[in-house]
JSON list of C-alpha atoms in Angstrom, two decimals:
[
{"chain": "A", "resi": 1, "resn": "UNK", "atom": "CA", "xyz": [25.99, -7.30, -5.41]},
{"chain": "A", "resi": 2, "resn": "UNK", "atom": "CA", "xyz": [25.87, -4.42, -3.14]},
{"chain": "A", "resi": 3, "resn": "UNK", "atom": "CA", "xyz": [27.03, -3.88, 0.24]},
{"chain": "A", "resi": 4, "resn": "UNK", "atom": "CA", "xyz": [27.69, -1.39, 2.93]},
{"chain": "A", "resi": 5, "resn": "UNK", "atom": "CA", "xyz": [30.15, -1.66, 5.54]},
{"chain": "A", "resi": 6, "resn": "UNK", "atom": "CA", "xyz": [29.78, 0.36, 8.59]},
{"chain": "A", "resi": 7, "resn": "UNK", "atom": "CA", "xyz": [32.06, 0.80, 11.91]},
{"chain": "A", "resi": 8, "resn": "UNK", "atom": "CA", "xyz": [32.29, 0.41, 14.69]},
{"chain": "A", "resi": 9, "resn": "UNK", "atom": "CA", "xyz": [28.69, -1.34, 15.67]},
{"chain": "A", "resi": 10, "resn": "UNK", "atom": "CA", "xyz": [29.36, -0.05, 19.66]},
{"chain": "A", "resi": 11, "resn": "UNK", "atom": "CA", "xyz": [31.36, 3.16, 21.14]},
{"chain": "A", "resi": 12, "resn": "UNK", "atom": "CA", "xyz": [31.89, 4.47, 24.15]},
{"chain": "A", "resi": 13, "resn": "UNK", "atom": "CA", "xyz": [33.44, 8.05, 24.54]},
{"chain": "A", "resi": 14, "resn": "UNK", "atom": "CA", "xyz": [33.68, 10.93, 26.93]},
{"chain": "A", "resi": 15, "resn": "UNK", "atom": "CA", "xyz": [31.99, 14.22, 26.58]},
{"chain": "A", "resi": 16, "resn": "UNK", "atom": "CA", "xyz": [34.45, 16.38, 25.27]},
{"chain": "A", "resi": 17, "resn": "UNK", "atom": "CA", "xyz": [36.24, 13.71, 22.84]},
{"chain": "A", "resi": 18, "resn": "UNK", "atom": "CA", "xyz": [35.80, 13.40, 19.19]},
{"chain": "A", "resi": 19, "resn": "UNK", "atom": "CA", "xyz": [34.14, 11.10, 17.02]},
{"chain": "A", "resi": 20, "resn": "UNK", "atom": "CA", "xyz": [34.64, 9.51, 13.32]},
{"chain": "A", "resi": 21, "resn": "UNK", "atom": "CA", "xyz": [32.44, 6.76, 12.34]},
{"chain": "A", "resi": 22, "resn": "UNK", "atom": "CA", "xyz": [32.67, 5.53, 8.49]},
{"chain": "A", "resi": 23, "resn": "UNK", "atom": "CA", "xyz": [30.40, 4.08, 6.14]},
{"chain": "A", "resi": 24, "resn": "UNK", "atom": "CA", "xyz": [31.46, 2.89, 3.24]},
{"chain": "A", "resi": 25, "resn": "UNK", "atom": "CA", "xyz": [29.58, 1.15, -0.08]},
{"chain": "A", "resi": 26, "resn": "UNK", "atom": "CA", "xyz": [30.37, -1.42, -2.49]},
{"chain": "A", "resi": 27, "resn": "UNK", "atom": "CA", "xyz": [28.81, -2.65, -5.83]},
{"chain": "A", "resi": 28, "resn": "UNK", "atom": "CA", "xyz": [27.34, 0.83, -6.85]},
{"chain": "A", "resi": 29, "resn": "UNK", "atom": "CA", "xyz": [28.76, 3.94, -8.27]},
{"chain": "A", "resi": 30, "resn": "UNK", "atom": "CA", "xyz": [27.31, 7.53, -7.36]},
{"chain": "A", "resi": 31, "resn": "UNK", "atom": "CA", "xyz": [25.03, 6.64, -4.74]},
{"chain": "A", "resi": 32, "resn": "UNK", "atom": "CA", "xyz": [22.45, 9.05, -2.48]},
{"chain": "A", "resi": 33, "resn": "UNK", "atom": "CA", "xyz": [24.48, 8.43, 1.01]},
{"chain": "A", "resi": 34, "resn": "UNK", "atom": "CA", "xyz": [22.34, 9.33, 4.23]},
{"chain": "A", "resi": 35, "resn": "UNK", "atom": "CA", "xyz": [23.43, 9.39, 7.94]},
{"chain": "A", "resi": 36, "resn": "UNK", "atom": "CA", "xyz": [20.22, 8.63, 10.01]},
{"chain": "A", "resi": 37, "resn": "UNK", "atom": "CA", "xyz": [20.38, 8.90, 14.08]},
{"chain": "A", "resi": 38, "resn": "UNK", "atom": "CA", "xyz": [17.80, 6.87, 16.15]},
{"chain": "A", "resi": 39, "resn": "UNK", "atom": "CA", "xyz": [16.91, 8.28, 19.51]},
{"chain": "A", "resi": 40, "resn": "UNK", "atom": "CA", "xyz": [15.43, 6.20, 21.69]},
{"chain": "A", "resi": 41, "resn": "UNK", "atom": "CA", "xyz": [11.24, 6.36, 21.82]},
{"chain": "A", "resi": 42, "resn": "UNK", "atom": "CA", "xyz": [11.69, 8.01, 18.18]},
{"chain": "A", "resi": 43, "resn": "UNK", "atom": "CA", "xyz": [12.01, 7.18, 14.38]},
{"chain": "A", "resi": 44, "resn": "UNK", "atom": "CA", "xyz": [14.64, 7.78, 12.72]},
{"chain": "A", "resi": 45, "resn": "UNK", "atom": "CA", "xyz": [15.69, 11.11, 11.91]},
{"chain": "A", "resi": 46, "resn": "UNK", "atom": "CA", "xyz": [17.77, 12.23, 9.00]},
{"chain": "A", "resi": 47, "resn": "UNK", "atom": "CA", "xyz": [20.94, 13.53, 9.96]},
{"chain": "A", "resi": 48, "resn": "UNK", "atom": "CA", "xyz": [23.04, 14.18, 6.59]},
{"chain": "A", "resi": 49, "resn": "UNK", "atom": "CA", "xyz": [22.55, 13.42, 3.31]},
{"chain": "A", "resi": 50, "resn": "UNK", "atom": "CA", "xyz": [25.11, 13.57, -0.17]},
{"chain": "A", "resi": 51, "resn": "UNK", "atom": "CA", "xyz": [24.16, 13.47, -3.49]},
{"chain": "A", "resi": 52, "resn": "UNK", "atom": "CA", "xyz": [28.52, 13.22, -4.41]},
{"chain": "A", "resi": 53, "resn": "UNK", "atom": "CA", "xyz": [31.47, 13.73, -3.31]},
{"chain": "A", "resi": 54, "resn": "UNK", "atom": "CA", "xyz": [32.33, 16.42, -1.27]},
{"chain": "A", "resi": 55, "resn": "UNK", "atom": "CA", "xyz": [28.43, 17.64, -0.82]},
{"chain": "A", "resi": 56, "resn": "UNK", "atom": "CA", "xyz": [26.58, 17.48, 2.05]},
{"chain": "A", "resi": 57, "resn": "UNK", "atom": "CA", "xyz": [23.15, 18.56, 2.88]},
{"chain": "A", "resi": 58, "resn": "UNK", "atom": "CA", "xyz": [22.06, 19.09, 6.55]},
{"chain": "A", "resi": 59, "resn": "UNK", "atom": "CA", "xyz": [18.65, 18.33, 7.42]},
{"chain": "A", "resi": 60, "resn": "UNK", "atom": "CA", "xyz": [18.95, 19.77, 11.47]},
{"chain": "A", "resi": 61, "resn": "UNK", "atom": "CA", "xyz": [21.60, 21.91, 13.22]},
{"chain": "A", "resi": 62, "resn": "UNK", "atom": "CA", "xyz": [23.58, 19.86, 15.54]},
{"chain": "A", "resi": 63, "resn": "UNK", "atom": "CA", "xyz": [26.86, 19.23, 16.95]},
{"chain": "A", "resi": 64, "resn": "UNK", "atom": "CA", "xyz": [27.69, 16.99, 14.31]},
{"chain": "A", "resi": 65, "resn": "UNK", "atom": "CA", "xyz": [29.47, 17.09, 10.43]},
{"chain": "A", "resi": 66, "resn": "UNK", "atom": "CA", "xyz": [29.67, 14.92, 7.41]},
{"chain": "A", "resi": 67, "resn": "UNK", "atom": "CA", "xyz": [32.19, 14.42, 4.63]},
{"chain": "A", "resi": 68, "resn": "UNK", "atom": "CA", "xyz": [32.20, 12.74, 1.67]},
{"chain": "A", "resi": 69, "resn": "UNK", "atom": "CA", "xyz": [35.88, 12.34, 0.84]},
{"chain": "A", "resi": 70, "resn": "UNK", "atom": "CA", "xyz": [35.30, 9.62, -1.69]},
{"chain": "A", "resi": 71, "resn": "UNK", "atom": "CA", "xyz": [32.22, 8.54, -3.80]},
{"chain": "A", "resi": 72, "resn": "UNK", "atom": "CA", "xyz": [31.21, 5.58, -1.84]},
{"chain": "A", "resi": 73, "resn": "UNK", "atom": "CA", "xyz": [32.77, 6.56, 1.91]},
{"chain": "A", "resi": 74, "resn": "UNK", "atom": "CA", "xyz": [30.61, 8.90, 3.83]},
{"chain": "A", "resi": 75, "resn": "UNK", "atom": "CA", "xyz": [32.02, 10.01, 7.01]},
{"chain": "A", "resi": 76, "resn": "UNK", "atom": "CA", "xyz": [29.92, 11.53, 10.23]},
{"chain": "A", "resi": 77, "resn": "UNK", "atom": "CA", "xyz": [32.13, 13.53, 12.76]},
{"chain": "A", "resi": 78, "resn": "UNK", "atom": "CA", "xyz": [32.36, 15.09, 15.83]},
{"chain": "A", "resi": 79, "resn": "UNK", "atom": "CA", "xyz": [34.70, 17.44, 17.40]},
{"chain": "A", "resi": 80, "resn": "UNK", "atom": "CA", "xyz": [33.71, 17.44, 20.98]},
{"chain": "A", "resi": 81, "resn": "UNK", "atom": "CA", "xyz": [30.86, 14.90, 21.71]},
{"chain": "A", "resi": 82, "resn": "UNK", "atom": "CA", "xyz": [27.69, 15.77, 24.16]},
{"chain": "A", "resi": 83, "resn": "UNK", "atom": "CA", "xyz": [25.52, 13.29, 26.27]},
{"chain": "A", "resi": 84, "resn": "UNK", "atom": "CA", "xyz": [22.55, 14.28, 23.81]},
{"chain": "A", "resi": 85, "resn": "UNK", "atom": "CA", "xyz": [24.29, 12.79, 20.72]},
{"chain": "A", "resi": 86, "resn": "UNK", "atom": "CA", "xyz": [23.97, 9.31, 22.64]},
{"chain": "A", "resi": 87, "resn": "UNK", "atom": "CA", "xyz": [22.03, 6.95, 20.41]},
{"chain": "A", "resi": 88, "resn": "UNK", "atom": "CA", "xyz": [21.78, 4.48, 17.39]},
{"chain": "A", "resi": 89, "resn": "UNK", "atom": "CA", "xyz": [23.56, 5.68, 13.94]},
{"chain": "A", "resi": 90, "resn": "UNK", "atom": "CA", "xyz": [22.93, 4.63, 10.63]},
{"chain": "A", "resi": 91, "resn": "UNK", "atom": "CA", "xyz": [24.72, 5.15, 7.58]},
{"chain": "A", "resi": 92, "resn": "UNK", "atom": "CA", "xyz": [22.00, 4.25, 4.10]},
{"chain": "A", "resi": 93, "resn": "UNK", "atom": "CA", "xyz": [22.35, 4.39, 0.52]},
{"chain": "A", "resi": 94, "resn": "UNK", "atom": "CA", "xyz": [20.10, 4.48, -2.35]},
{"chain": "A", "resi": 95, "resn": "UNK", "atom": "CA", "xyz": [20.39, 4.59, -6.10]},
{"chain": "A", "resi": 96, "resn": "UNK", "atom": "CA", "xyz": [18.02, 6.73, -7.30]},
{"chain": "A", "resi": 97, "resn": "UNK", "atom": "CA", "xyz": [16.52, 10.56, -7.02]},
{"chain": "A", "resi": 98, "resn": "UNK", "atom": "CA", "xyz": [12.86, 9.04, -6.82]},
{"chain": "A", "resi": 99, "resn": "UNK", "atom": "CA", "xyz": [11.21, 8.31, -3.89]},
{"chain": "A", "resi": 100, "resn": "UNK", "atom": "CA", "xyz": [10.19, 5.05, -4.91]},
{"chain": "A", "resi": 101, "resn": "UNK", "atom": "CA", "xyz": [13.79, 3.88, -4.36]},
{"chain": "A", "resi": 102, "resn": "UNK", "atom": "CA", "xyz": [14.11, 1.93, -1.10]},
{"chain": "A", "resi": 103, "resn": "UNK", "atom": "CA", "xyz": [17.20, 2.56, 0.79]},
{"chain": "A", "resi": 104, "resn": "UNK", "atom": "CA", "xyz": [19.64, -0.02, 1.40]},
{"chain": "A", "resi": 105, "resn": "UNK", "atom": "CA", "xyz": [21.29, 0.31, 5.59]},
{"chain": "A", "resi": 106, "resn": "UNK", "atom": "CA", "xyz": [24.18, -0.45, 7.53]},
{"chain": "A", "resi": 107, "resn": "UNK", "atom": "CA", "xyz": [24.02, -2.38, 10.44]},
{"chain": "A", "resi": 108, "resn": "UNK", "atom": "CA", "xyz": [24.44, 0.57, 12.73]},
{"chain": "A", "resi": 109, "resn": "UNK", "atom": "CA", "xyz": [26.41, 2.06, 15.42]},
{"chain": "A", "resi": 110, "resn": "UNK", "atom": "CA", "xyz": [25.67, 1.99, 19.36]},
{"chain": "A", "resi": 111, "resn": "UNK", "atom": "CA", "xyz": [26.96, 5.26, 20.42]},
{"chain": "A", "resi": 112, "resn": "UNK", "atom": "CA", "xyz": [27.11, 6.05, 24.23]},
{"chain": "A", "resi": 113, "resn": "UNK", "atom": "CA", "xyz": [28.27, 9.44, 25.73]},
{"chain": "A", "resi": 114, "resn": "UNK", "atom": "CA", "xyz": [29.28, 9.10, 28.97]},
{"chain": "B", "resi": 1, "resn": "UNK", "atom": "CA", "xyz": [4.82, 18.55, 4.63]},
{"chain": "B", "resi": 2, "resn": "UNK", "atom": "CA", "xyz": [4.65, 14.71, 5.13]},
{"chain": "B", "resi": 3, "resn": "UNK", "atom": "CA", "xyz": [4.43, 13.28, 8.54]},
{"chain": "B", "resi": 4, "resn": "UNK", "atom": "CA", "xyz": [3.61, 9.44, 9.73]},
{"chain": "B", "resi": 5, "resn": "UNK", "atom": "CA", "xyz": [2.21, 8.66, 12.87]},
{"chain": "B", "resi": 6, "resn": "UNK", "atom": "CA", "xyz": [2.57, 5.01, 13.97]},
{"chain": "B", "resi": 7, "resn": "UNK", "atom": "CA", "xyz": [-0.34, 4.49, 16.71]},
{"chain": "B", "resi": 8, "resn": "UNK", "atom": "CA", "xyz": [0.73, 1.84, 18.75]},
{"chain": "B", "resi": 9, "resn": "UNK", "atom": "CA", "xyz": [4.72, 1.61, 20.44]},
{"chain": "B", "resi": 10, "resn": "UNK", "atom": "CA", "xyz": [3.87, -1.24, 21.48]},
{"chain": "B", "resi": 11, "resn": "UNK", "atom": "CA", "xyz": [2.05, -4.29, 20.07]},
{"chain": "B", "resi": 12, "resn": "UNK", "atom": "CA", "xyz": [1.94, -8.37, 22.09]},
{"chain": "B", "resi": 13, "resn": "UNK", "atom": "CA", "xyz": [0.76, -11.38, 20.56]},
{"chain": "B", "resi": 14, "resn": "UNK", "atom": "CA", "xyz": [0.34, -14.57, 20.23]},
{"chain": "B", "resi": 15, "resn": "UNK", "atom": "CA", "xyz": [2.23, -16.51, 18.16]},
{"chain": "B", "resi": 16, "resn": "UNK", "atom": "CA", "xyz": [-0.47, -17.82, 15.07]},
{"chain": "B", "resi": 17, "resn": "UNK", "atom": "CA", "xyz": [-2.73, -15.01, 15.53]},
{"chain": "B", "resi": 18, "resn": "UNK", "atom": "CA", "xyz": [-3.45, -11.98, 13.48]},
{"chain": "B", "resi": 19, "resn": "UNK", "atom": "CA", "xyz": [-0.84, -8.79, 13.52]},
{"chain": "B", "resi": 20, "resn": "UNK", "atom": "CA", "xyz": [-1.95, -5.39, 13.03]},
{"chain": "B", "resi": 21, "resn": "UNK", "atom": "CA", "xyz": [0.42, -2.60, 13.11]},
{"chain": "B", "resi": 22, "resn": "UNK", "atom": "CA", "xyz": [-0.65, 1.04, 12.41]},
{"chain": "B", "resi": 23, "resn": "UNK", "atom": "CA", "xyz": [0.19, 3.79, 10.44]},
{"chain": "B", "resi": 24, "resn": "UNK", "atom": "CA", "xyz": [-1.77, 7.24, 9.30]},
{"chain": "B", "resi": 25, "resn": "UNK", "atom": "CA", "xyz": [0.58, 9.41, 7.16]},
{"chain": "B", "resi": 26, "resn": "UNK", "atom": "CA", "xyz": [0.16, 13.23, 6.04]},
{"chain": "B", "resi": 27, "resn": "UNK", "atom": "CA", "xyz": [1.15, 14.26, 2.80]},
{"chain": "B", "resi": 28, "resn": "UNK", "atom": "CA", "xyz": [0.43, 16.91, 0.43]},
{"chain": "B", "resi": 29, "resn": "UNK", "atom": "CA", "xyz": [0.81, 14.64, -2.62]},
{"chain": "B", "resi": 30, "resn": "UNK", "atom": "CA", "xyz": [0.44, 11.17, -4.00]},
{"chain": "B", "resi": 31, "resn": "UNK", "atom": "CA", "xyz": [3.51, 9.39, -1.30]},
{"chain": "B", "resi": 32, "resn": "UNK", "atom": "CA", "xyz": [5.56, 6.55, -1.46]},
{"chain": "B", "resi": 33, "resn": "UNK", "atom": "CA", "xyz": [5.06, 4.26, 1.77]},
{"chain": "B", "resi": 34, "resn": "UNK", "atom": "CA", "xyz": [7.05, 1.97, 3.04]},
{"chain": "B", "resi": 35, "resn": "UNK", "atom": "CA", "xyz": [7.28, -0.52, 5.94]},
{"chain": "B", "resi": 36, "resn": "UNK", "atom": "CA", "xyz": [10.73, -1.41, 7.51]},
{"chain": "B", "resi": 37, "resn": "UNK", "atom": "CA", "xyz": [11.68, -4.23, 9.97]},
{"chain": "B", "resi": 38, "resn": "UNK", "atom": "CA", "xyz": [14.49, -3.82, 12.78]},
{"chain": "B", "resi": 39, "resn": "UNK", "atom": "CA", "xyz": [15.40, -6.79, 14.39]},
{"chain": "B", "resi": 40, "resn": "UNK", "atom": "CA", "xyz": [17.83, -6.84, 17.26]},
{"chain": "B", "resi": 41, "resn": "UNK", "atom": "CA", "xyz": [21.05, -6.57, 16.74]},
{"chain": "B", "resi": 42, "resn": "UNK", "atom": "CA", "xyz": [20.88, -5.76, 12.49]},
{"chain": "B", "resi": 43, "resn": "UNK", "atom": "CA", "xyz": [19.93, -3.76, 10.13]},
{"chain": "B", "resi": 44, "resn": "UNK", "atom": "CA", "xyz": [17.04, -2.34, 8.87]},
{"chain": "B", "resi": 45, "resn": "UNK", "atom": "CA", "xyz": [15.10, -4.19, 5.97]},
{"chain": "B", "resi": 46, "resn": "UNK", "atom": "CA", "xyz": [12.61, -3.56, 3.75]},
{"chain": "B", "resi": 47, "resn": "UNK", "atom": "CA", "xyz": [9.45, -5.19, 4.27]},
{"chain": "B", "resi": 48, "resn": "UNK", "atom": "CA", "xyz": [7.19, -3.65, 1.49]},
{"chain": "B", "resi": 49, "resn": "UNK", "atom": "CA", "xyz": [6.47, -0.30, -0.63]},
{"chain": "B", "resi": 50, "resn": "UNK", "atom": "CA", "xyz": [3.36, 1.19, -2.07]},
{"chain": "B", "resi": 51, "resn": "UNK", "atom": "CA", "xyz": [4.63, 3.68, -4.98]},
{"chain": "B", "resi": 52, "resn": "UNK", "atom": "CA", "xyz": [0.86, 4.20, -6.18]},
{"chain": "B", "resi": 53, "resn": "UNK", "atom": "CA", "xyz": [0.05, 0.65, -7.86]},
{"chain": "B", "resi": 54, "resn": "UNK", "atom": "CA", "xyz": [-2.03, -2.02, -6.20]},
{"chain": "B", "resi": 55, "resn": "UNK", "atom": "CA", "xyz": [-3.26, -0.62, -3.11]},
{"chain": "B", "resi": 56, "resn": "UNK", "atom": "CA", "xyz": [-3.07, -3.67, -1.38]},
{"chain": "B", "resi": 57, "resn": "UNK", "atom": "CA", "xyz": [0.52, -4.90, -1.47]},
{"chain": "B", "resi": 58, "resn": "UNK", "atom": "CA", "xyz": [2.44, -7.85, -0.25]},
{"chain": "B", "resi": 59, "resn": "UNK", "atom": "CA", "xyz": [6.30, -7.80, 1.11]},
{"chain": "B", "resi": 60, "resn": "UNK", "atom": "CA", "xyz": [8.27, -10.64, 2.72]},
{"chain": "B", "resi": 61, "resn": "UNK", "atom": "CA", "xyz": [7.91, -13.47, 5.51]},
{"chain": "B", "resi": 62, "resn": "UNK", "atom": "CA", "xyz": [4.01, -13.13, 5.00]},
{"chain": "B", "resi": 63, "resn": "UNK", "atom": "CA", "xyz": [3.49, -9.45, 5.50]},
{"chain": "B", "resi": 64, "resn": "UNK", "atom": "CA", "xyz": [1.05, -7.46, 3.73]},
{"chain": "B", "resi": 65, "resn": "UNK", "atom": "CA", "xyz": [-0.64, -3.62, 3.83]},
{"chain": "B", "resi": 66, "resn": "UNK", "atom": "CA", "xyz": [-3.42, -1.74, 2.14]},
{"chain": "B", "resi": 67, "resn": "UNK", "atom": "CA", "xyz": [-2.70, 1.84, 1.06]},
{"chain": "B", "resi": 68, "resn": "UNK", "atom": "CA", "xyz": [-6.54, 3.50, 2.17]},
{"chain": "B", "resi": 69, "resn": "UNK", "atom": "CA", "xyz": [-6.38, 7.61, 0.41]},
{"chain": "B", "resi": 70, "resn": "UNK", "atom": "CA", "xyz": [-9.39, 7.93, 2.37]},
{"chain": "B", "resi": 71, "resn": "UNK", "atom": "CA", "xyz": [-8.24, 7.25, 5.59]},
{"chain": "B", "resi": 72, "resn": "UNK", "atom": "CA", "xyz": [-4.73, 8.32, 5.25]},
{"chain": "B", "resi": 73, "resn": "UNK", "atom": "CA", "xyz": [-3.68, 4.62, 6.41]},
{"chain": "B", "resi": 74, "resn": "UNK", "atom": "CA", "xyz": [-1.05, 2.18, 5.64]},
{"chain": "B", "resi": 75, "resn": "UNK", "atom": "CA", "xyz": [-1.41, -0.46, 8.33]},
{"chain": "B", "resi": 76, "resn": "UNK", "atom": "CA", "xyz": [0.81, -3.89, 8.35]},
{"chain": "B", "resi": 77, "resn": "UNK", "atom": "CA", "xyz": [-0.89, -6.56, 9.08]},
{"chain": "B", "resi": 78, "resn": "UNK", "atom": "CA", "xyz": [0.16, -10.61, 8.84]},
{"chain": "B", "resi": 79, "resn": "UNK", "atom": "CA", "xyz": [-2.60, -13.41, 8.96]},
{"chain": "B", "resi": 80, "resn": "UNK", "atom": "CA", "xyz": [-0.52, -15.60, 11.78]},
{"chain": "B", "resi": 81, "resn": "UNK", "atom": "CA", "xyz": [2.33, -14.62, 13.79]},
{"chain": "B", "resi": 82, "resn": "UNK", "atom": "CA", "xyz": [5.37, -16.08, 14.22]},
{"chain": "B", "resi": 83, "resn": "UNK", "atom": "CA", "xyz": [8.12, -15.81, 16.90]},
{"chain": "B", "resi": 84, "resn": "UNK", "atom": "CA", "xyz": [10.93, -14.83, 14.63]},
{"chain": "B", "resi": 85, "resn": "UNK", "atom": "CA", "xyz": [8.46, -11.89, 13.84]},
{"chain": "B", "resi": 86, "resn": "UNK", "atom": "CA", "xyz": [9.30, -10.17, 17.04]},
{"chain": "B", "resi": 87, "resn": "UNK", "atom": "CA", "xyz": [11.08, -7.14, 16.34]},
{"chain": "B", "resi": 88, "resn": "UNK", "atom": "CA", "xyz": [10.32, -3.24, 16.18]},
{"chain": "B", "resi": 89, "resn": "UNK", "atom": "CA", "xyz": [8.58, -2.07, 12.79]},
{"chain": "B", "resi": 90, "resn": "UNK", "atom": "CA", "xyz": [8.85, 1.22, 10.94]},
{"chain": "B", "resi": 91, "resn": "UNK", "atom": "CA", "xyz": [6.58, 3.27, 9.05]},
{"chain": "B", "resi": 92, "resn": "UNK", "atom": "CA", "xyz": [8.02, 5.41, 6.30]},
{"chain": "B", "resi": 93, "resn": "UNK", "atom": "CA", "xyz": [6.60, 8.06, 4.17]},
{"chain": "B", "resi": 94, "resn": "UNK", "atom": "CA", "xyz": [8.86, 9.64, 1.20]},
{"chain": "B", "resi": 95, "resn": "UNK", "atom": "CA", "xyz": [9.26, 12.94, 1.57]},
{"chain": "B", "resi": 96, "resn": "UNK", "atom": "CA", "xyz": [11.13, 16.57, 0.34]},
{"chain": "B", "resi": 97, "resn": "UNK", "atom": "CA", "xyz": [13.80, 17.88, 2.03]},
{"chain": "B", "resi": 98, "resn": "UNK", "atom": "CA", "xyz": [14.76, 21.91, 2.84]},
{"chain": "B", "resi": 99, "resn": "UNK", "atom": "CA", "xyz": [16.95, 21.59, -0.12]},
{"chain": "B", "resi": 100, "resn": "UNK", "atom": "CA", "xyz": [14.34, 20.22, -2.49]},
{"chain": "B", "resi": 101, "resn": "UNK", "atom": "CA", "xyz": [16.24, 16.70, -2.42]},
{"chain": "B", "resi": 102, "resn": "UNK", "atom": "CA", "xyz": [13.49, 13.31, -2.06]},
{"chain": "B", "resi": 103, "resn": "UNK", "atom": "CA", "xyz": [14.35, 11.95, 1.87]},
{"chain": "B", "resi": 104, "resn": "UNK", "atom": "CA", "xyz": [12.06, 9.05, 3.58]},
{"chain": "B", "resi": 105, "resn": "UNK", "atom": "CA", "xyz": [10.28, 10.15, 7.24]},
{"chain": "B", "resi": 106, "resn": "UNK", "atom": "CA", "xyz": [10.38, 7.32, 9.67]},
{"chain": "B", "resi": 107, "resn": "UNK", "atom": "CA", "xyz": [7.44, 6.95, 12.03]},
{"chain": "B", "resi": 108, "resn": "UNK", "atom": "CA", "xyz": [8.28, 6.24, 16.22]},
{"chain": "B", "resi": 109, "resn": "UNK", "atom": "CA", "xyz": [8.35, 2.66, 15.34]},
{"chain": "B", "resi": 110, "resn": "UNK", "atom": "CA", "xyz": [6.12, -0.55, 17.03]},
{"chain": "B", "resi": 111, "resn": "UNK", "atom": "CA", "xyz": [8.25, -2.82, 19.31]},
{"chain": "B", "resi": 112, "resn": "UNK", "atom": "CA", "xyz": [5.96, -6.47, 18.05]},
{"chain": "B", "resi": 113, "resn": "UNK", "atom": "CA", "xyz": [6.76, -9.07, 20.96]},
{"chain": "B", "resi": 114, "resn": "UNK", "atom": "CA", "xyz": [5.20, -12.70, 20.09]},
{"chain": "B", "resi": 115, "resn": "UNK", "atom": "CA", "xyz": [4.53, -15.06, 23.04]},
{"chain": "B", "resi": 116, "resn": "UNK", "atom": "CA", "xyz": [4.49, -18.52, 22.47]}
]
């Protein structure tokens, strides 16, 4: 069956330091990956999204950047981290192009800039 | 462009009565609609989907909703609440990205607390 691993589920970091948080999939080859960032009082909003490895689609400007090293590990970074990119990450997959596809989630990350 | 608005951020009950949680959605074609369920601490789940079949359509734990084309509406609603039911809800409408790639829209999500 499928699964998707995502870490860490809480972080604390300074302004000013980096980030790396890693999703990764298992039980399903060539998946849609997505990077999704809840803010608090709003719905989710798509950060990222790959259709394979090595290409990444971004749906907002930001201080953020994704990779896709590998075809099921999908990678959101930061080089210096801001108090606005506080909030509740999730990394989702999904099989298909269609719509009609529901998307599978991680359990999330807690991210607090301090 | 597709939008969903979720009326209510917050929705109290009691537990074994009726649950209604809103939704309107704008779309320029025929969507996909989905309801998701965040409970504390985990993941997001799939309650349900309307992808243009039944228009009334059932998902897990006792949930249902009616897709209404006249009213723009997709609201959740559950005959008898339960306490394990307490969690925030999310509206989704399928969408198109910039780059022409399919994406879901999340509504602001309903916080559903159930008092005993």
């Amino acid at each position: 069956s499928q699964t998707i691993h995502q870490w860490p589920a809480t972080l604390v970091q300074p302004v000013g330091s980096p980030l790396s948080l890693e999703c990764t999939v298992e039980g399903t080859s060539n998946p849609n990956l997505y990077w999704y960032r809840q803010a608090a009082g709003r719905g989710l909003q798509l950060l990222f999204y790959s259709v394979g490895i090595g290409q990444i689609s971004s749906e907002v400007p930001q201080n953020l950047s994704a990779s896709r090293p590998q075809d099921r590990q999908f990678i959101l970074s930061s080089k210096k981290l801001l108090l606005s990119d506080s909030g509740f990450y999730l990394c989702a997959w999904r099989e298909g192009q269609t719509t009609n596809e529901k998307l599978f989630f991680g359990s999330g990350t807690q991210l607090s800039v301090l | 462009a597709q939008s969903v608005t979720q009326l209510d951020s917050h929705v109290s009950v009691s537990e074994g009565t009726p649950v209604l949680l809103r939704c309107n959605y704008s779309s320029s074609y025929s969507p996909s609609l989905f309801w998701y369920v965040q409970h504390p601490n985990k993941g997001l789940q799939l309650l349900l989907k309307y992808t243009s079949a039944a228009t009334l359509v059932k998902g897990i734990n006792g949930f249902e909703a009616e897709f209404k084309k006249s009213e723009t509406s997709f609201h959740l609603t559950k005959p008898s609440a339960h306490m394990s039911d307490a969690a925030e809800y999310f509206c989704v409408v399928s969408g198109f990205s910039s780059g022409g790639y399919n994406k879901l829209i999340f509504g602001a999500g309903t916080r559903l607390a159930v008092h005993p």
